[in-house]
Amino acid sequence: MEREQIVFVGTSDLSGHFRGKSFPAADLSARLRRGVGLAPTNIFLSAFGNIQMTTFGTSGEVFLIPDASTRVFVPFDGSATEYFYLGDIVTLDGAPWDFCPRQVLRRALHRLEQDTGLRLLATFEQEFTYSGVAAHPPQPYELDGYRRQGLFGEALLAAMRQAGVIPDSFLCEYAPRQFEVTTAPAIGLRAADDAVITRELAQAVAFRFGHRVSLAPIPEPNGTGNGTHIHWSFRDRSDQPVLYDAQRQWQLSQLGNQFIAGIAHHMPALCALTAPSLASYYRLRPNRWAPTRADVAPLDRGAALRICPVTGDDPLQRARQFNIEYRVADATASPYLTLAILVQAGLDGVRHQRQIEPTAAPALPDSLGAALECLEASEAAVEWLGADLLAAYLQFKRAEIQGLDNLSETEICRRYAEVY
Ligand code: GLU
Ligand code: MG
């Protein structure tokens, strides 16, 4: 008997999980037009899988439509092919649904283009824990640490390339069992799509090896975190970079200064979306190479916004390399919401001509609850997300906090590591 091929379409939802539905590959052309039906509440399933109270309850219907340009088709010997698409959620009339994470990012990118004529160029650097190596002894950055993960890294890079995601690096990181994978920068929506595909393929490859990767923010409260660092810059209408200005402080153009100042200004509220789990805040503590303040600094891996190095003498090459790294994100966040909110906050900085204030770098919120309060108090966030999505998100995340009530930090880390 021959097996029948099945395709999955999903999105990185409010919990940051990649969720959706699957169908026979034979029906693909019809599904590319019609999509698969979802309850609106589908995108509000909790981080841990349970159905939480949402504004929609059990009613309503929306459609998740595969985006043909995102096709992932990666055969694995002796097991099912990884075959999936990323999708957009539309209403019954076929209009973009306001709560669709990919749509939230599209809106932000559209605004960026309208206000400034710029396109975002970004990439996600993703750290994770791989169960296929021993935790002891720790082997930070050692060749032997890299060696002991065996064939996992090579298989992952091959799978990414096959899926149209260009690998940039794979390395043995600082913490026990920790590795990192980075992709080449991509324009706009594709940058977030690449992050989602990379996470899934890391899981897919680990699964074929009888192992698991965990992208949870931190495996135990006193450990070192798994960050998702986002490198970003822009290209103008003639494909030229715009952040670099050799004459100015930190080689940062005026636009770059304003954009960063906007992100720094709104950072406490942004945390609720980019570091959106209880465990996210155990990572954002001193001496973990993770940020603790809403600060900006050149070449500093402890800063929330790091101005990255450039090399060589050619001014054009320097300008093209120049980028900023946002370090306050982790994999419990949807890459779509993360990029959307960064762009919106940066644009707010441009609109209000904000300037980086190196001496005024407030501490980041120390818990998800505190971050949600900042988000709720932000008037700008209402405009960025829409009042309905913002209210739903606050309710969604507060239910997550309540669900983990009375658990120790160690137990909370364990719960997140099981599902991310
Ligand atoms: N693992 C650190 C973090 O949680 C970052 C280490 C690095 O700079 O690569 O963000
Ligand atoms: Mg790293």
Short mmCIF file of C-alpha atoms and ligand atoms in Angstrom, two decimals:
data_model
loop_
_atom_site.label_atom_id
_atom_site.label_comp_id
_atom_site.label_asym_id
_atom_site.label_seq_id
_atom_site.Cartn_x
_atom_site.Cartn_y
_atom_site.Cartn_z
CA MET A 1 0.00 0.00 0.00
CA GLU A 2 1.29 3.41 -0.85
CA ARG A 3 0.97 6.15 1.70
CA GLU A 4 -1.00 9.31 0.88
CA GLN A 5 0.79 12.61 1.32
CA ILE A 6 -0.54 15.16 3.80
CA VAL A 7 0.16 18.92 3.97
CA PHE A 8 -0.03 21.21 6.98
CA VAL A 9 -0.79 24.93 7.01
CA GLY A 10 -0.17 26.96 10.12
CA THR A 11 0.82 30.24 11.64
CA SER A 12 2.87 31.26 14.65
CA ASP A 13 -0.07 32.22 16.84
CA LEU A 14 -0.38 34.45 19.91
CA SER A 15 1.42 31.85 22.02
CA GLY A 16 4.27 31.65 19.50
CA HIS A 17 3.42 28.01 18.72
CA PHE A 18 3.10 26.97 15.09
CA ARG A 19 -0.47 25.72 14.88
CA GLY A 20 -2.88 24.98 12.09
CA LYS A 21 -4.48 22.04 10.28
CA SER A 22 -3.51 19.44 7.71
CA PHE A 23 -5.22 18.02 4.63
CA PRO A 24 -4.53 15.64 1.70
CA ALA A 25 -1.89 17.03 -0.64
CA ALA A 26 -4.22 16.06 -3.50
CA ASP A 27 -6.49 18.94 -2.44
CA LEU A 28 -3.72 21.52 -2.35
CA SER A 29 -4.82 23.66 -5.27
CA ALA A 30 -8.31 24.05 -3.82
CA ARG A 31 -6.89 24.73 -0.35
CA LEU A 32 -4.56 27.40 -1.71
CA ARG A 33 -7.71 29.27 -2.68
CA ARG A 34 -10.10 28.43 0.13
CA GLY A 35 -7.83 27.56 3.04
CA VAL A 36 -8.91 25.57 6.11
CA GLY A 37 -11.61 26.67 8.54
CA LEU A 38 -10.65 27.70 12.07
CA ALA A 39 -12.52 28.95 15.09
CA PRO A 40 -11.24 32.44 15.93
CA THR A 41 -10.37 31.00 19.35
CA ASN A 42 -7.83 28.68 17.65
CA ILE A 43 -5.16 31.37 17.72
CA PHE A 44 -5.78 31.90 21.43
CA LEU A 45 -4.97 28.35 22.52
CA SER A 46 -2.65 28.70 25.47
CA ALA A 47 1.08 28.12 25.53
CA PHE A 48 0.32 24.81 27.29
CA GLY A 49 -2.44 23.76 24.92
CA ASN A 50 -5.56 24.32 26.97
CA ILE A 51 -8.46 26.43 25.73
CA GLN A 52 -8.61 29.71 27.57
CA MET A 53 -11.48 32.14 27.84
CA THR A 54 -11.41 34.40 24.82
CA THR A 55 -13.57 37.17 23.44
CA PHE A 56 -14.83 34.74 20.79
CA GLY A 57 -15.69 31.68 22.88
CA THR A 58 -16.75 28.83 20.60
CA SER A 59 -18.40 30.95 17.93
CA GLY A 60 -17.34 32.34 14.57
CA GLU A 61 -15.27 31.09 11.66
CA VAL A 62 -12.16 32.32 9.89
CA PHE A 63 -10.01 30.73 7.16
CA LEU A 64 -6.31 30.02 7.22
CA ILE A 65 -5.01 30.22 3.64
CA PRO A 66 -1.61 28.73 2.73
CA ASP A 67 0.76 31.26 1.17
CA ALA A 68 2.16 29.44 -1.87
CA SER A 69 5.50 31.27 -1.57
CA THR A 70 6.23 29.68 1.82
CA ARG A 71 6.20 26.02 0.73
CA VAL A 72 8.40 23.77 2.87
CA PHE A 73 9.00 20.31 1.38
CA VAL A 74 11.79 18.38 3.06
CA PRO A 75 11.91 14.59 2.57
CA PHE A 76 13.44 12.49 5.37
CA ASP A 77 14.62 8.93 4.73
CA GLY A 78 12.31 6.40 6.34
CA SER A 79 9.82 8.91 7.66
CA ALA A 80 7.12 11.29 6.47
CA THR A 81 8.13 14.34 4.45
CA GLU A 82 8.04 17.66 6.30
CA TYR A 83 5.47 19.35 4.13
CA PHE A 84 3.93 22.60 5.30
CA TYR A 85 2.97 26.15 4.43
CA LEU A 86 2.64 29.32 6.45
CA GLY A 87 -0.70 30.99 6.09
CA ASP A 88 -2.78 34.13 6.42
CA ILE A 89 -6.07 34.21 8.27
CA VAL A 90 -8.99 35.86 6.52
CA THR A 91 -12.63 36.49 7.39
CA LEU A 92 -15.54 34.81 5.60
CA ASP A 93 -15.53 37.71 3.12
CA GLY A 94 -11.91 36.99 2.28
CA ALA A 95 -10.65 40.17 3.97
CA PRO A 96 -7.51 40.06 6.15
CA TRP A 97 -8.52 39.22 9.72
CA ASP A 98 -7.40 41.87 12.24
CA PHE A 99 -6.14 39.23 14.68
CA CYS A 100 -3.97 37.36 12.15
CA PRO A 101 -0.35 37.64 13.36
CA ARG A 102 1.03 37.73 9.82
CA GLN A 103 -1.48 40.43 8.98
CA VAL A 104 -0.40 42.50 12.01
CA LEU A 105 3.14 42.42 10.61
CA ARG A 106 1.99 43.22 7.07
CA ARG A 107 0.21 46.30 8.44
CA ALA A 108 3.35 47.50 10.22
CA LEU A 109 5.51 46.94 7.12
CA HIS A 110 3.01 48.77 4.96
CA ARG A 111 3.14 51.72 7.32
CA LEU A 112 6.93 51.67 7.28
CA GLU A 113 6.87 51.84 3.50
CA GLN A 114 4.26 54.59 3.44
CA ASP A 115 5.91 56.78 6.08
CA THR A 116 9.54 56.34 5.07
CA GLY A 117 9.75 54.52 1.73
CA LEU A 118 11.81 51.83 3.49
CA ARG A 119 11.76 48.05 3.56
CA LEU A 120 12.87 46.10 6.60
CA LEU A 121 15.82 43.70 6.27
CA ALA A 122 16.02 41.36 9.23
CA THR A 123 17.13 38.02 10.59
CA PHE A 124 16.52 36.03 13.76
CA GLU A 125 19.42 34.46 15.64
CA GLN A 126 17.87 31.57 17.56
CA GLU A 127 19.38 29.81 20.56
CA PHE A 128 18.08 26.47 21.79
CA THR A 129 18.85 23.46 23.94
CA TYR A 130 19.41 20.15 22.10
CA SER A 131 18.74 16.98 24.06
CA GLY A 132 21.11 14.90 21.91
CA VAL A 133 24.24 15.84 23.88
CA ALA A 134 25.17 15.42 27.53
CA ALA A 135 24.69 18.42 29.81
CA HIS A 136 27.92 17.67 31.68
CA PRO A 137 30.64 18.69 31.42
CA PRO A 138 29.65 22.09 29.98
CA GLN A 139 31.55 22.78 26.74
CA PRO A 140 30.93 26.44 25.84
CA TYR A 141 32.00 27.23 22.24
CA GLU A 142 34.25 24.13 22.18
CA LEU A 143 34.89 22.23 19.01
CA ASP A 144 34.25 19.08 21.01
CA GLY A 145 30.89 20.52 22.08
CA TYR A 146 30.05 21.07 18.44
CA ARG A 147 31.35 17.59 17.54
CA ARG A 148 29.16 15.84 20.07
CA GLN A 149 25.91 17.01 18.51
CA GLY A 150 26.85 14.64 15.68
CA LEU A 151 24.85 14.95 12.48
CA PHE A 152 22.11 17.20 13.83
CA GLY A 153 23.65 20.52 12.67
CA GLU A 154 24.44 19.31 9.16
CA ALA A 155 20.98 17.81 8.76
CA LEU A 156 19.37 21.02 10.01
CA LEU A 157 21.28 23.23 7.58
CA ALA A 158 20.43 20.91 4.68
CA ALA A 159 16.74 20.96 5.65
CA MET A 160 16.74 24.76 5.86
CA ARG A 161 18.37 25.16 2.48
CA GLN A 162 15.93 22.69 0.97
CA ALA A 163 13.11 24.83 2.40
CA GLY A 164 14.52 28.02 0.87
CA VAL A 165 15.90 29.40 4.14
CA ILE A 166 19.55 30.37 3.82
CA PRO A 167 21.67 29.31 6.81
CA ASP A 168 24.27 31.78 8.04
CA SER A 169 25.72 29.95 11.04
CA PHE A 170 25.31 26.96 13.33
CA LEU A 171 27.35 26.89 16.51
CA CYS A 172 27.86 25.46 19.96
CA GLU A 173 26.77 28.18 22.40
CA TYR A 174 27.66 29.04 25.97
CA ALA A 175 25.15 27.07 28.08
CA PRO A 176 25.09 23.27 28.49
CA ARG A 177 23.57 21.62 25.40
CA GLN A 178 22.98 25.02 23.88
CA PHE A 179 23.30 25.68 20.14
CA GLU A 180 22.43 28.55 17.88
CA VAL A 181 21.27 28.81 14.29
CA THR A 182 21.20 32.00 12.24
CA THR A 183 19.85 32.72 8.78
CA ALA A 184 20.77 35.25 6.11
CA PRO A 185 18.79 38.51 6.40
CA ALA A 186 15.54 38.63 4.43
CA ILE A 187 13.13 41.37 3.46
CA GLY A 188 9.96 42.10 5.44
CA LEU A 189 7.54 39.28 6.14
CA ARG A 190 9.99 36.69 4.85
CA ALA A 191 12.32 37.40 7.80
CA ALA A 192 9.64 36.31 10.26
CA ASP A 193 8.62 33.38 8.03
CA ASP A 194 12.25 32.21 8.01
CA ALA A 195 12.30 32.28 11.83
CA VAL A 196 9.15 30.16 12.04
CA ILE A 197 10.40 27.67 9.43
CA THR A 198 13.79 27.40 11.16
CA ARG A 199 12.18 26.61 14.52
CA GLU A 200 10.02 23.93 12.95
CA LEU A 201 12.89 22.37 11.05
CA ALA A 202 15.06 22.31 14.17
CA GLN A 203 12.26 20.35 15.87
CA ALA A 204 11.76 18.21 12.77
CA VAL A 205 15.41 17.19 12.51
CA ALA A 206 15.78 16.57 16.25
CA PHE A 207 12.66 14.38 16.11
CA ARG A 208 14.18 12.24 13.33
CA PHE A 209 17.24 11.73 15.57
CA GLY A 210 15.02 10.66 18.48
CA HIS A 211 15.68 13.93 20.30
CA ARG A 212 14.15 17.32 20.93
CA VAL A 213 15.16 20.92 20.83
CA SER A 214 13.80 23.35 23.36
CA LEU A 215 13.67 27.03 22.52
CA ALA A 216 12.21 27.92 25.94
CA PRO A 217 13.72 31.16 27.33
CA ILE A 218 15.71 29.45 30.08
CA PRO A 219 15.93 25.78 31.12
CA GLU A 220 16.26 26.52 34.84
CA PRO A 221 16.12 29.79 36.79
CA ASN A 222 19.84 29.99 37.47
CA GLY A 223 20.92 28.85 34.02
CA THR A 224 21.73 30.79 30.86
CA GLY A 225 18.91 31.76 28.57
CA ASN A 226 17.97 30.93 25.02
CA GLY A 227 17.62 34.31 23.38
CA THR A 228 16.15 35.17 20.01
CA HIS A 229 18.24 38.09 18.81
CA ILE A 230 16.81 40.09 15.95
CA HIS A 231 19.20 41.90 13.61
CA TRP A 232 17.58 44.59 11.53
CA SER A 233 18.31 47.40 9.10
CA PHE A 234 16.53 48.96 6.12
CA ARG A 235 16.78 49.35 2.39
CA ASP A 236 15.40 52.38 0.59
CA ARG A 237 13.63 52.41 -2.79
CA SER A 238 16.96 52.13 -4.60
CA ASP A 239 18.00 49.23 -2.37
CA GLN A 240 20.48 51.40 -0.45
CA PRO A 241 21.12 51.11 3.31
CA VAL A 242 20.05 54.10 5.44
CA LEU A 243 21.21 53.46 9.02
CA TYR A 244 24.93 54.17 8.55
CA ASP A 245 26.50 57.61 8.77
CA ALA A 246 30.26 57.57 9.40
CA GLN A 247 30.23 61.20 10.60
CA ARG A 248 27.74 60.78 13.43
CA GLN A 249 27.96 59.29 16.91
CA TRP A 250 28.01 55.47 16.81
CA GLN A 251 27.99 55.79 13.00
CA LEU A 252 24.24 55.98 13.30
CA SER A 253 22.21 58.06 10.86
CA GLN A 254 19.60 60.47 12.14
CA LEU A 255 16.83 58.14 11.02
CA GLY A 256 18.56 55.26 12.80
CA ASN A 257 18.87 57.29 15.96
CA GLN A 258 15.17 58.19 15.92
CA PHE A 259 14.07 54.66 15.12
CA ILE A 260 16.15 53.15 17.93
CA ALA A 261 15.00 55.88 20.31
CA GLY A 262 11.40 54.91 19.55
CA ILE A 263 12.07 51.26 20.35
CA ALA A 264 13.95 52.17 23.54
CA HIS A 265 11.18 54.55 24.62
CA HIS A 266 8.48 51.90 24.26
CA MET A 267 10.59 48.94 25.37
CA PRO A 268 8.86 48.22 28.70
CA ALA A 269 5.57 47.79 26.80
CA LEU A 270 7.24 45.88 23.94
CA CYS A 271 8.51 43.31 26.45
CA ALA A 272 4.95 42.04 26.89
CA LEU A 273 5.02 40.90 23.25
CA THR A 274 8.69 40.05 22.65
CA ALA A 275 9.44 38.41 26.02
CA PRO A 276 5.93 37.13 26.64
CA SER A 277 6.25 34.25 29.11
CA LEU A 278 6.87 34.04 32.84
CA ALA A 279 10.22 32.37 32.19
CA SER A 280 11.26 35.17 29.79
CA TYR A 281 11.97 37.32 32.86
CA TYR A 282 14.29 34.78 34.48
CA ARG A 283 16.48 35.18 31.40
CA LEU A 284 16.54 39.00 31.62
CA ARG A 285 18.66 39.03 34.78
CA PRO A 286 22.24 40.25 35.39
CA ASN A 287 25.27 38.22 34.25
CA ARG A 288 23.53 36.15 31.60
CA TRP A 289 24.62 38.09 28.50
CA ALA A 290 21.02 39.17 28.31
CA PRO A 291 19.71 42.73 28.77
CA THR A 292 18.28 44.09 32.00
CA ARG A 293 17.72 47.72 30.96
CA ALA A 294 16.15 49.49 27.99
CA ASP A 295 19.60 50.56 26.85
CA VAL A 296 21.42 51.13 23.57
CA ALA A 297 25.15 50.57 23.19
CA PRO A 298 27.66 49.89 20.46
CA LEU A 299 29.25 46.43 20.55
CA ASP A 300 27.74 45.44 23.90
CA ARG A 301 26.09 42.03 24.24
CA GLY A 302 24.53 43.09 27.53
CA ALA A 303 22.55 45.90 25.92
CA ALA A 304 18.92 45.65 24.86
CA LEU A 305 19.80 47.27 21.54
CA ARG A 306 23.29 46.49 20.34
CA ILE A 307 24.83 48.49 17.52
CA CYS A 308 26.68 45.78 15.62
CA PRO A 309 30.22 46.01 14.25
CA VAL A 310 31.21 46.67 10.65
CA THR A 311 34.53 45.78 9.05
CA GLY A 312 36.61 46.75 6.00
CA ASP A 313 37.51 50.11 4.43
CA ASP A 314 34.88 50.38 1.75
CA PRO A 315 32.23 52.84 3.02
CA LEU A 316 29.51 51.22 0.94
CA GLN A 317 30.29 47.76 2.29
CA ARG A 318 30.35 49.16 5.82
CA ALA A 319 26.97 50.78 5.29
CA ARG A 320 25.50 47.53 3.95
CA GLN A 321 26.79 45.53 6.92
CA PHE A 322 25.59 48.01 9.53
CA ASN A 323 22.68 46.69 11.59
CA ILE A 324 21.08 46.83 15.00
CA GLU A 325 20.36 43.86 17.24
CA TYR A 326 17.28 43.70 19.46
CA ARG A 327 18.10 41.29 22.31
CA VAL A 328 14.94 41.34 24.43
CA ALA A 329 13.12 38.61 22.51
CA ASP A 330 12.79 34.86 22.92
CA ALA A 331 10.98 32.00 21.22
CA THR A 332 7.83 32.20 23.30
CA ALA A 333 6.99 35.21 21.11
CA SER A 334 5.47 35.01 17.64
CA PRO A 335 8.07 36.38 15.21
CA TYR A 336 5.25 38.19 13.42
CA LEU A 337 4.11 40.12 16.47
CA THR A 338 7.69 40.79 17.54
CA LEU A 339 8.75 42.33 14.23
CA ALA A 340 5.47 44.23 13.90
CA ILE A 341 5.80 45.88 17.27
CA LEU A 342 9.46 46.77 16.73
CA VAL A 343 8.64 48.47 13.44
CA GLN A 344 5.70 50.33 14.95
CA ALA A 345 7.71 51.53 17.96
CA GLY A 346 10.58 52.62 15.71
CA LEU A 347 8.22 54.55 13.43
CA ASP A 348 6.81 56.28 16.48
CA GLY A 349 10.37 57.40 17.24
CA VAL A 350 10.71 58.81 13.71
CA ARG A 351 7.34 60.55 13.88
CA HIS A 352 8.16 62.19 17.22
CA GLN A 353 11.82 62.75 16.27
CA ARG A 354 12.94 61.02 19.45
CA GLN A 355 16.64 60.98 20.30
CA ILE A 356 18.56 58.24 22.10
CA GLU A 357 19.14 59.28 25.70
CA PRO A 358 22.10 57.19 26.86
CA THR A 359 21.67 58.17 30.51
CA ALA A 360 17.96 57.40 30.67
CA ALA A 361 17.72 53.64 30.36
CA PRO A 362 15.01 52.39 32.70
CA ALA A 363 15.14 48.84 34.07
CA LEU A 364 13.14 46.35 32.03
CA PRO A 365 9.98 44.99 33.66
CA ASP A 366 10.92 42.18 36.05
CA SER A 367 7.92 39.97 35.34
CA LEU A 368 5.34 39.26 32.66
CA GLY A 369 2.67 40.85 34.86
CA ALA A 370 4.66 44.10 35.07
CA ALA A 371 5.25 44.08 31.30
CA LEU A 372 1.54 43.59 30.64
CA GLU A 373 0.78 46.61 32.81
CA CYS A 374 3.17 48.68 30.69
CA LEU A 375 1.50 47.41 27.54
CA GLU A 376 -1.95 48.19 28.89
CA ALA A 377 -0.84 51.73 29.81
CA SER A 378 0.60 52.37 26.34
CA GLU A 379 -1.66 54.55 24.21
CA ALA A 380 0.49 53.86 21.18
CA ALA A 381 -0.07 50.09 21.46
CA VAL A 382 -3.81 50.54 20.93
CA GLU A 383 -3.06 52.01 17.54
CA TRP A 384 -0.42 49.40 16.66
CA LEU A 385 -2.48 46.32 17.50
CA GLY A 386 -6.04 47.62 17.44
CA ALA A 387 -8.09 47.85 20.64
CA ASP A 388 -9.67 44.42 20.20
CA LEU A 389 -6.45 42.49 19.67
CA LEU A 390 -4.76 44.39 22.50
CA ALA A 391 -7.58 43.59 24.95
CA ALA A 392 -7.63 39.95 23.84
CA TYR A 393 -3.86 39.67 24.19
CA LEU A 394 -3.87 41.09 27.72
CA GLN A 395 -6.60 38.65 28.73
CA PHE A 396 -4.76 35.77 27.06
CA LYS A 397 -1.45 36.44 28.80
CA ARG A 398 -3.03 37.14 32.18
CA ALA A 399 -4.71 33.75 32.01
CA GLU A 400 -1.25 32.23 31.36
CA ILE A 401 0.06 33.86 34.54
CA GLN A 402 -2.92 32.62 36.50
CA GLY A 403 -2.48 29.09 35.18
CA LEU A 404 1.03 28.93 36.67
CA ASP A 405 0.07 30.45 39.97
CA ASN A 406 1.92 29.07 43.01
CA LEU A 407 4.51 27.15 40.99
CA SER A 408 8.20 27.61 41.78
CA GLU A 409 10.51 29.23 39.21
CA THR A 410 12.12 25.84 38.60
CA GLU A 411 8.76 24.25 37.93
CA ILE A 412 7.72 27.12 35.66
CA CYS A 413 10.92 26.71 33.61
CA ARG A 414 10.21 23.00 33.34
CA ARG A 415 6.66 23.62 32.11
CA TYR A 416 7.83 26.01 29.39
CA ALA A 417 10.70 23.73 28.36
CA GLU A 418 8.15 20.95 27.77
CA VAL A 419 6.22 22.97 25.21
CA TYR A 420 8.74 25.33 23.57
N1 GLU B 1 22.31 33.36 25.62
C1 GLU B 1 22.32 34.80 25.72
C2 GLU B 1 20.88 35.30 25.77
O1 GLU B 1 20.12 34.79 26.43
C3 GLU B 1 23.07 35.46 24.60
C4 GLU B 1 24.45 34.96 24.30
C5 GLU B 1 24.97 35.58 23.01
O2 GLU B 1 25.21 36.79 22.97
O3 GLU B 1 25.08 34.85 22.03
O4 GLU B 1 20.45 36.21 25.15
MG MG B 2 24.17 33.54 20.78
#
